[in-house]
Short mmCIF file of N, CA and C in Angstrom, two decimals:
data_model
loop_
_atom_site.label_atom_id
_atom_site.label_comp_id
_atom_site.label_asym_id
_atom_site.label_seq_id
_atom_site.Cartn_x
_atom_site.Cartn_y
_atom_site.Cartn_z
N UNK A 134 56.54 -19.59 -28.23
CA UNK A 134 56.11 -18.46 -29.04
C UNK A 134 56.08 -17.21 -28.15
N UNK A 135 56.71 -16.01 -28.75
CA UNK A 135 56.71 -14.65 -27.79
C UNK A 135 55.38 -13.84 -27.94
N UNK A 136 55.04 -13.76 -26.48
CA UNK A 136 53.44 -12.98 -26.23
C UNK A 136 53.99 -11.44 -26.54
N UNK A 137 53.04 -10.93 -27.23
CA UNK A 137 53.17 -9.69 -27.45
C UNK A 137 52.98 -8.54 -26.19
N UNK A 138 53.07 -7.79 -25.84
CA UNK A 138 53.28 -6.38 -24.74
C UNK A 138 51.37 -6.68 -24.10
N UNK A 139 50.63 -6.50 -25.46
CA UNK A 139 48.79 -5.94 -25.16
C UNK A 139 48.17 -7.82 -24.73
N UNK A 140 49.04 -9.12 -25.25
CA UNK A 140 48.37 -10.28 -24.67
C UNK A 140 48.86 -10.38 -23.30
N UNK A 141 50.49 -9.90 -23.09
CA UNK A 141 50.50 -10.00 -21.30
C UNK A 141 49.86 -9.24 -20.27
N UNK A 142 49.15 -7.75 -20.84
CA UNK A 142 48.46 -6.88 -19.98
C UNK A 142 47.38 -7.89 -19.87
N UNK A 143 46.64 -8.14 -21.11
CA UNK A 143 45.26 -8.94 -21.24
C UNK A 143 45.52 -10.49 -20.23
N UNK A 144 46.38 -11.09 -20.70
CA UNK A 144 46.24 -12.40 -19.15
C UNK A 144 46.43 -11.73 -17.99
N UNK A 145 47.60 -10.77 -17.82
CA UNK A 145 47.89 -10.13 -16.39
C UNK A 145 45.95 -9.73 -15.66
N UNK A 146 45.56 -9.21 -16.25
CA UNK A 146 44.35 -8.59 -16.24
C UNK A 146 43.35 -9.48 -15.98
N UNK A 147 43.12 -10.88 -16.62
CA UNK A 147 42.54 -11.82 -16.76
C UNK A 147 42.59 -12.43 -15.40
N UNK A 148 44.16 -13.13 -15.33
CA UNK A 148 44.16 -13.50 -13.62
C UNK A 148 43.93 -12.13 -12.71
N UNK A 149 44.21 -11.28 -12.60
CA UNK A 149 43.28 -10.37 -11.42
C UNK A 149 41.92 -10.70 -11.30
N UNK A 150 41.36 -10.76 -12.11
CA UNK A 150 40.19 -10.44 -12.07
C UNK A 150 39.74 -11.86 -11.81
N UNK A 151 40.17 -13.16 -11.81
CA UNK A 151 40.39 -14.03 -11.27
C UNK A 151 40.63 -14.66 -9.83
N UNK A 152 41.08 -13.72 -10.03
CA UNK A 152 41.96 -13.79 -8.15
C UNK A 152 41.24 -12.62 -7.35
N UNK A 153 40.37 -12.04 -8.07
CA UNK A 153 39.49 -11.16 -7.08
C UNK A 153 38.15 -11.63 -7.07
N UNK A 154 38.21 -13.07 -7.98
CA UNK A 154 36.20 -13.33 -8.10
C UNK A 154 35.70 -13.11 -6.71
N UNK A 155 36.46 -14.26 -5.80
CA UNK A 155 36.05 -14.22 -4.14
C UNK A 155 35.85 -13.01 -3.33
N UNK A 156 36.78 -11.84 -3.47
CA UNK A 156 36.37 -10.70 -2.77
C UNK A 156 35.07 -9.82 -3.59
N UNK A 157 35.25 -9.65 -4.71
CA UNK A 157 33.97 -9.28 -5.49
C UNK A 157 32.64 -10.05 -5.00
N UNK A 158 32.53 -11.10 -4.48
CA UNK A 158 31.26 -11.84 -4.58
C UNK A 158 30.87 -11.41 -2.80
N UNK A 159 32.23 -11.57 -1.93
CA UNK A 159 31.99 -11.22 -0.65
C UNK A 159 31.10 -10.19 -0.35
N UNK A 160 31.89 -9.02 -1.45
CA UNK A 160 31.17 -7.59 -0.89
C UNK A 160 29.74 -7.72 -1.41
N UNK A 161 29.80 -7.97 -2.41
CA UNK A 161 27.71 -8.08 -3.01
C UNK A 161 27.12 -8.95 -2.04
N UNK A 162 27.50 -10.16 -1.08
CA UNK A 162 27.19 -10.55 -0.47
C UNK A 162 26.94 -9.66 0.87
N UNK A 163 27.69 -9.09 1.08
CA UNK A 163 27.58 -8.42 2.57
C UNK A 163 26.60 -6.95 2.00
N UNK A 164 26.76 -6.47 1.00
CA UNK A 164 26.06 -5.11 0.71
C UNK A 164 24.49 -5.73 0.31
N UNK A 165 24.26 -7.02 -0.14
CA UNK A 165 22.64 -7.73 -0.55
C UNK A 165 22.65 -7.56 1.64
N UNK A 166 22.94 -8.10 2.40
CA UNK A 166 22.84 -8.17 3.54
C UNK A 166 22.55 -7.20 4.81
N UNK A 167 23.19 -5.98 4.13
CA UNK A 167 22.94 -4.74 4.56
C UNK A 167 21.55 -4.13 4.12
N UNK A 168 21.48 -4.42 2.98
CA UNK A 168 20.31 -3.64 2.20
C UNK A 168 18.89 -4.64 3.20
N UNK A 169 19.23 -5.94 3.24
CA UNK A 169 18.06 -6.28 4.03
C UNK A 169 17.78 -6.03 5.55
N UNK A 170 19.42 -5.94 6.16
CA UNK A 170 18.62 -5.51 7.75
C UNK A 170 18.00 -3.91 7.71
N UNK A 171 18.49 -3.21 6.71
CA UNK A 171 17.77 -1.52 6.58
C UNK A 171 16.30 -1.95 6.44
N UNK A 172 15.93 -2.56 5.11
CA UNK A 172 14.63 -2.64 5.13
C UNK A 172 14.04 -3.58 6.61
N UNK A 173 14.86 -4.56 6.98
CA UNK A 173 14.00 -4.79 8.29
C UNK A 173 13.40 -3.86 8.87
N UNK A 174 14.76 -3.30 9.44
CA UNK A 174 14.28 -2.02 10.55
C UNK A 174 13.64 -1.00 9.79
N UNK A 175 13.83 -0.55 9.05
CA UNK A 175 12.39 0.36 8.45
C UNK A 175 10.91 0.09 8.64
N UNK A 176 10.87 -1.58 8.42
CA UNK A 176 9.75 -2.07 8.79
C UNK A 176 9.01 -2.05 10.39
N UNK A 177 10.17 -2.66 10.98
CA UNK A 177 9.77 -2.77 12.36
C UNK A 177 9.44 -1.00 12.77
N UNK A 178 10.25 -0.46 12.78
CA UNK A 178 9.81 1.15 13.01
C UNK A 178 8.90 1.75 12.31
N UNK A 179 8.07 1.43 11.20
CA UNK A 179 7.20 1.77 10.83
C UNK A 179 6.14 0.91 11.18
N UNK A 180 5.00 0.50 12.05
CA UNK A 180 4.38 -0.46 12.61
C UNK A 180 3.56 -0.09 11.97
N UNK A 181 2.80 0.91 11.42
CA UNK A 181 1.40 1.25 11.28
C UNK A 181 1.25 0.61 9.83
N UNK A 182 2.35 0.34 8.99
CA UNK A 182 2.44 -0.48 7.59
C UNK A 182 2.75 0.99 6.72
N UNK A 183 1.91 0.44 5.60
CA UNK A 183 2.54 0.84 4.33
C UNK A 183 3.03 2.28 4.31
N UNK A 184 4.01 3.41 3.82
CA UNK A 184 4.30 4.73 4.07
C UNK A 184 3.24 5.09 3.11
N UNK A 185 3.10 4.33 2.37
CA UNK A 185 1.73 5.47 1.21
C UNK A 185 0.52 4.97 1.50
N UNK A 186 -0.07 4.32 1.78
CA UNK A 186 -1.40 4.15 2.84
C UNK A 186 -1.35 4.93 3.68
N UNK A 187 -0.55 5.09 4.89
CA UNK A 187 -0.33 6.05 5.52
C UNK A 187 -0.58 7.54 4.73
N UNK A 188 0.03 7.76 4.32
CA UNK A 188 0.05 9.21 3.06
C UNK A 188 -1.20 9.65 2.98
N UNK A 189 -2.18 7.97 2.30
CA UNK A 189 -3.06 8.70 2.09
C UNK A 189 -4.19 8.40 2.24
N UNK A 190 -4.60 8.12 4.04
CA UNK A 190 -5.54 8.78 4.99
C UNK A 190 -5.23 10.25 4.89
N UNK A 191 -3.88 10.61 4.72
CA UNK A 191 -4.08 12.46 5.27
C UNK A 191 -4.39 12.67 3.88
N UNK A 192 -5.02 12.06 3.10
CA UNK A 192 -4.93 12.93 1.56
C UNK A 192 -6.13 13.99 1.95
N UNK A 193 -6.50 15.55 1.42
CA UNK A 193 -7.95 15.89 1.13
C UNK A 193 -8.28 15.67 -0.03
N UNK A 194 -9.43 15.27 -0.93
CA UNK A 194 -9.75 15.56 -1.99
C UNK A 194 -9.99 16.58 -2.30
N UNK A 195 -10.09 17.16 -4.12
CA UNK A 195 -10.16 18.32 -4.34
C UNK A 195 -11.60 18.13 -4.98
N UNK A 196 -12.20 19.35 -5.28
CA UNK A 196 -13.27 19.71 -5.80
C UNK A 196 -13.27 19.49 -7.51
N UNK A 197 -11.83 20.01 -8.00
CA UNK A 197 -11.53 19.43 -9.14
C UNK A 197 -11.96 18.63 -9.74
N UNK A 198 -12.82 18.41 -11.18
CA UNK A 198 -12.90 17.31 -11.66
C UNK A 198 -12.21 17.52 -13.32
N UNK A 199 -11.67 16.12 -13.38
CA UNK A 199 -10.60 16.07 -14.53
C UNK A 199 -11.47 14.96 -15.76
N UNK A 200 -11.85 15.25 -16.85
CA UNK A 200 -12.81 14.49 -17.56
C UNK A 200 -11.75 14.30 -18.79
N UNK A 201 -11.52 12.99 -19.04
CA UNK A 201 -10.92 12.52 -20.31
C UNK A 201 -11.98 11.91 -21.20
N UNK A 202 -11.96 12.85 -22.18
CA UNK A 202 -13.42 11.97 -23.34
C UNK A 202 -12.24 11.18 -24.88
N UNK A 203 -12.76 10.14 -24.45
CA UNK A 203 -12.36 8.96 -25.31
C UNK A 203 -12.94 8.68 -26.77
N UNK A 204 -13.77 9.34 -26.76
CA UNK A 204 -14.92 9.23 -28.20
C UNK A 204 -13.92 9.46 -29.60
N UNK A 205 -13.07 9.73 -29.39
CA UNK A 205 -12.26 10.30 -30.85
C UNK A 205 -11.39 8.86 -31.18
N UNK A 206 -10.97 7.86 -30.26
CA UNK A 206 -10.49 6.81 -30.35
C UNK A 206 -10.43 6.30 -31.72
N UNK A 207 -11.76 6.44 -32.44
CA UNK A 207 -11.83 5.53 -33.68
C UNK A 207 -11.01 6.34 -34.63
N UNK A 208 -11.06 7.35 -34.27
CA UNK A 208 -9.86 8.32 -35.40
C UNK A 208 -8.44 8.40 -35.50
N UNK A 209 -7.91 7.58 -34.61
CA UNK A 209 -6.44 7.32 -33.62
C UNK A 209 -6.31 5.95 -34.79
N UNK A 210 -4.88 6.10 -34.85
CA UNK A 210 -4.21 4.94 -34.97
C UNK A 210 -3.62 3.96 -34.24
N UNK A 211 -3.60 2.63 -34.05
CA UNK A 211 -3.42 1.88 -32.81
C UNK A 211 -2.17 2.77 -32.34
N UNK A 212 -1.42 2.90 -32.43
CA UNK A 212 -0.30 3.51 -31.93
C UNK A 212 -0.10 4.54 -31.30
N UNK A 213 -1.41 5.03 -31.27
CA UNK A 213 -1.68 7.03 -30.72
C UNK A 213 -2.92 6.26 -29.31
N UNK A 214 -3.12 5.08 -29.94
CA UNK A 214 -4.00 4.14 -29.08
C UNK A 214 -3.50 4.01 -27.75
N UNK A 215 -2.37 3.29 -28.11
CA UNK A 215 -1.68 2.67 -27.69
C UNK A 215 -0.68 3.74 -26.68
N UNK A 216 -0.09 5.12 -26.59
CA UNK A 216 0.07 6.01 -26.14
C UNK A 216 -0.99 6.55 -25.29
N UNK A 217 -2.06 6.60 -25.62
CA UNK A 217 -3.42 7.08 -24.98
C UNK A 217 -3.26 6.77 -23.74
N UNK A 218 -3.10 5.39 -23.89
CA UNK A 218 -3.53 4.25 -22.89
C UNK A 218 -2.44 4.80 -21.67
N UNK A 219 -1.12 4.77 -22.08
CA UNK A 219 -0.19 5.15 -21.47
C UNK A 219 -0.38 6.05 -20.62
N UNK A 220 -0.99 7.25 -21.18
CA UNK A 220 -0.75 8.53 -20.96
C UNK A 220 -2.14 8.84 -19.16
N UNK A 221 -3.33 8.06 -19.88
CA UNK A 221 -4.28 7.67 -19.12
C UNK A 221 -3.80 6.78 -17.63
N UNK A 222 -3.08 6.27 -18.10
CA UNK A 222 -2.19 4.74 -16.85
C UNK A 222 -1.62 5.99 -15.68
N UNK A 223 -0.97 6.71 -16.64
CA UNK A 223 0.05 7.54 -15.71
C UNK A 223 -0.53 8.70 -14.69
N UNK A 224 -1.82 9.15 -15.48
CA UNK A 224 -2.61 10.08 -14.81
C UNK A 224 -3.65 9.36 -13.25
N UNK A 225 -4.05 8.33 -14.07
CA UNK A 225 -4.66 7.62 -12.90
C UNK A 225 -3.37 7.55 -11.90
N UNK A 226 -2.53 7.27 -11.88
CA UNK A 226 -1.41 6.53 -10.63
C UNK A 226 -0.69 8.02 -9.84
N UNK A 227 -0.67 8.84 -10.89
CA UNK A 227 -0.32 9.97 -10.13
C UNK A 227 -1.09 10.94 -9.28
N UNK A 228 -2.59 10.74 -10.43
CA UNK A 228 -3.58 11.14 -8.98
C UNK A 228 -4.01 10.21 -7.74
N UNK A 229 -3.50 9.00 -7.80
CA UNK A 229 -3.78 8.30 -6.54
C UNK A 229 -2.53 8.61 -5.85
N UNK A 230 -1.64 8.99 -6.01
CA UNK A 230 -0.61 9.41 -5.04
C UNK A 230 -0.51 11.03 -4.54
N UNK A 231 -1.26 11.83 -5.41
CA UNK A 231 -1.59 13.41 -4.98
C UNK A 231 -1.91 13.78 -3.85
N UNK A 232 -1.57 14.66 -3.21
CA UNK A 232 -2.51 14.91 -1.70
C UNK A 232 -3.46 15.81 -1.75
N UNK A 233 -3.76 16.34 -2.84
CA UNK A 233 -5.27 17.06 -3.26
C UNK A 233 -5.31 15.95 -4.95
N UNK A 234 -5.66 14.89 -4.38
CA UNK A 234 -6.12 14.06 -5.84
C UNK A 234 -7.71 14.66 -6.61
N UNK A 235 -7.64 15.34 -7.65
CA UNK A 235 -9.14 15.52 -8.20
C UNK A 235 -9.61 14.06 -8.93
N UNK A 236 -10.78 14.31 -9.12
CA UNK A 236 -11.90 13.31 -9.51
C UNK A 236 -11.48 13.29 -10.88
N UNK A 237 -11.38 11.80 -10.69
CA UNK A 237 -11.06 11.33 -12.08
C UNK A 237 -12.10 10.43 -13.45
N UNK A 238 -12.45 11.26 -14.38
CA UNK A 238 -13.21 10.54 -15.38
C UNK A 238 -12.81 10.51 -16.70
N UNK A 239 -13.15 8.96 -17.22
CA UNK A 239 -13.21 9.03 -18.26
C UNK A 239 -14.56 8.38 -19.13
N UNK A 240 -14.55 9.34 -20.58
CA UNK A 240 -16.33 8.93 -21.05
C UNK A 240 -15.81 8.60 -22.19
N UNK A 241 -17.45 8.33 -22.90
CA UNK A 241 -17.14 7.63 -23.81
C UNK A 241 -15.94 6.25 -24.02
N UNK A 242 -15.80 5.85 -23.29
CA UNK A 242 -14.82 4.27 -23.03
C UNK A 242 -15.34 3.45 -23.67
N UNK A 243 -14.74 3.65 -24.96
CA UNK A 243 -15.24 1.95 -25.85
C UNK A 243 -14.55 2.10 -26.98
N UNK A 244 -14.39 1.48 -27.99
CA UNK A 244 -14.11 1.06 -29.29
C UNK A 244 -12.46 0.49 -28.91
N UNK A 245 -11.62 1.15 -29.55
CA UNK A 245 -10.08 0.27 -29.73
C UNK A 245 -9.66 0.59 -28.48
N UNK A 246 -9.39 1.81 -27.53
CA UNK A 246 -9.05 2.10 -26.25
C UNK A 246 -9.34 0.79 -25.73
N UNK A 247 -10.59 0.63 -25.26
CA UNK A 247 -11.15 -0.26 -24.12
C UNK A 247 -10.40 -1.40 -24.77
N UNK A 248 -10.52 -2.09 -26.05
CA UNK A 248 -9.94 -3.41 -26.32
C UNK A 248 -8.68 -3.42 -26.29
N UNK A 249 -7.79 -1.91 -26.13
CA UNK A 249 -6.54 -2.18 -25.98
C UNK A 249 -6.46 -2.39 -24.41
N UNK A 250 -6.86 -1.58 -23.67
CA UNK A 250 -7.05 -1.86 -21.82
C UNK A 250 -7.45 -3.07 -21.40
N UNK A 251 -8.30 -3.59 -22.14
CA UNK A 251 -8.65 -5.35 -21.79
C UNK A 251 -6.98 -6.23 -21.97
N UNK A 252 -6.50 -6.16 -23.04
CA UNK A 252 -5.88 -6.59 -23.42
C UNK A 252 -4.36 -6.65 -22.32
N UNK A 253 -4.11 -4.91 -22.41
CA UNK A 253 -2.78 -4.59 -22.21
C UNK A 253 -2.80 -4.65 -19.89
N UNK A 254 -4.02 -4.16 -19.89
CA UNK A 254 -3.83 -3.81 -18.48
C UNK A 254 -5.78 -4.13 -17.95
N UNK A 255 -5.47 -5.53 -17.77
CA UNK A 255 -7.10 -5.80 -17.02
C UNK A 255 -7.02 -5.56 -15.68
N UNK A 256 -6.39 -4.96 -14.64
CA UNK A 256 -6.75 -3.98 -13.47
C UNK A 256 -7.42 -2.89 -13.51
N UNK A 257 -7.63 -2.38 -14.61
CA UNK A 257 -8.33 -1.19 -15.27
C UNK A 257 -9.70 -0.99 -15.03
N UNK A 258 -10.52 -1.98 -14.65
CA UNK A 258 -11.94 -2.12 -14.22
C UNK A 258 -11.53 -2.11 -12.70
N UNK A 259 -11.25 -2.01 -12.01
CA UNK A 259 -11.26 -1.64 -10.24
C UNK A 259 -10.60 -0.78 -10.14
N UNK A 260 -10.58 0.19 -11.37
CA UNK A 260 -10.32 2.16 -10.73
C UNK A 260 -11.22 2.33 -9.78
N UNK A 261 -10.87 2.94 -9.24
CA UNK A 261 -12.04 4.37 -8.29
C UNK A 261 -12.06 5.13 -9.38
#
């Protein structure tokens, strides 16, 4: 039976890509291999440990204080809840990485919020 013009590109194509599994797998092999002696030596040259521990001994704190009041929660729909939470996650993590981090509060913490934070993210009780 005669192969049409687009099934001989498609096998032609097929065995390449066949006949290159072995060099394809080499290079991810040697580039996974590279990527780990970098992080070695990053490590070893960084002795003192972590770069953001490091960071942040030099942090100052600011005088700033940042107050999130939670009390409106019951008026939220889980879904604005559920965003809240988000929005709260992101603020905490970015002021622990700040180098003037302000003081962070939140009040009123209870009704659907808190049962969504139990739920979604129980690290949430060992904030600072």
């Amino acid at each position: 039976e005669p192969m049409s013009k687009r099934q001989r590109k498609k096998l032609l194509k097929q065995k390449q890509w066949e006949e290159q599994k072995d060099l394809r797998r080499q290079k991810r092999k040697e580039k996974r291999q590279k990527r780990k002696l970098e992080r070695q030596s990053k490590l070893d040259s960084n002795s003192e440990g972590n770069e953001r521990k490091r960071m942040r001994r030099e942090v100052v704190p600011s005088t700033l204080r940042l107050i999130v009041d939670c009390s409106f929660d019951d008026l939220m729909v889980l879904k604005d809840v559920k965003k809240l939470h988000k929005q709260i996650q992101r603020c905490y993590a970015e002021n622990r990485k700040a180098f003037h981090p302000v003081q962070f509060y939140l009040t009123s913490h209870g009704g659907q919020l808190k049962s969504n934070m139990n739920e979604n993210d129980k690290g949430w009780v060992n904030w600072k």
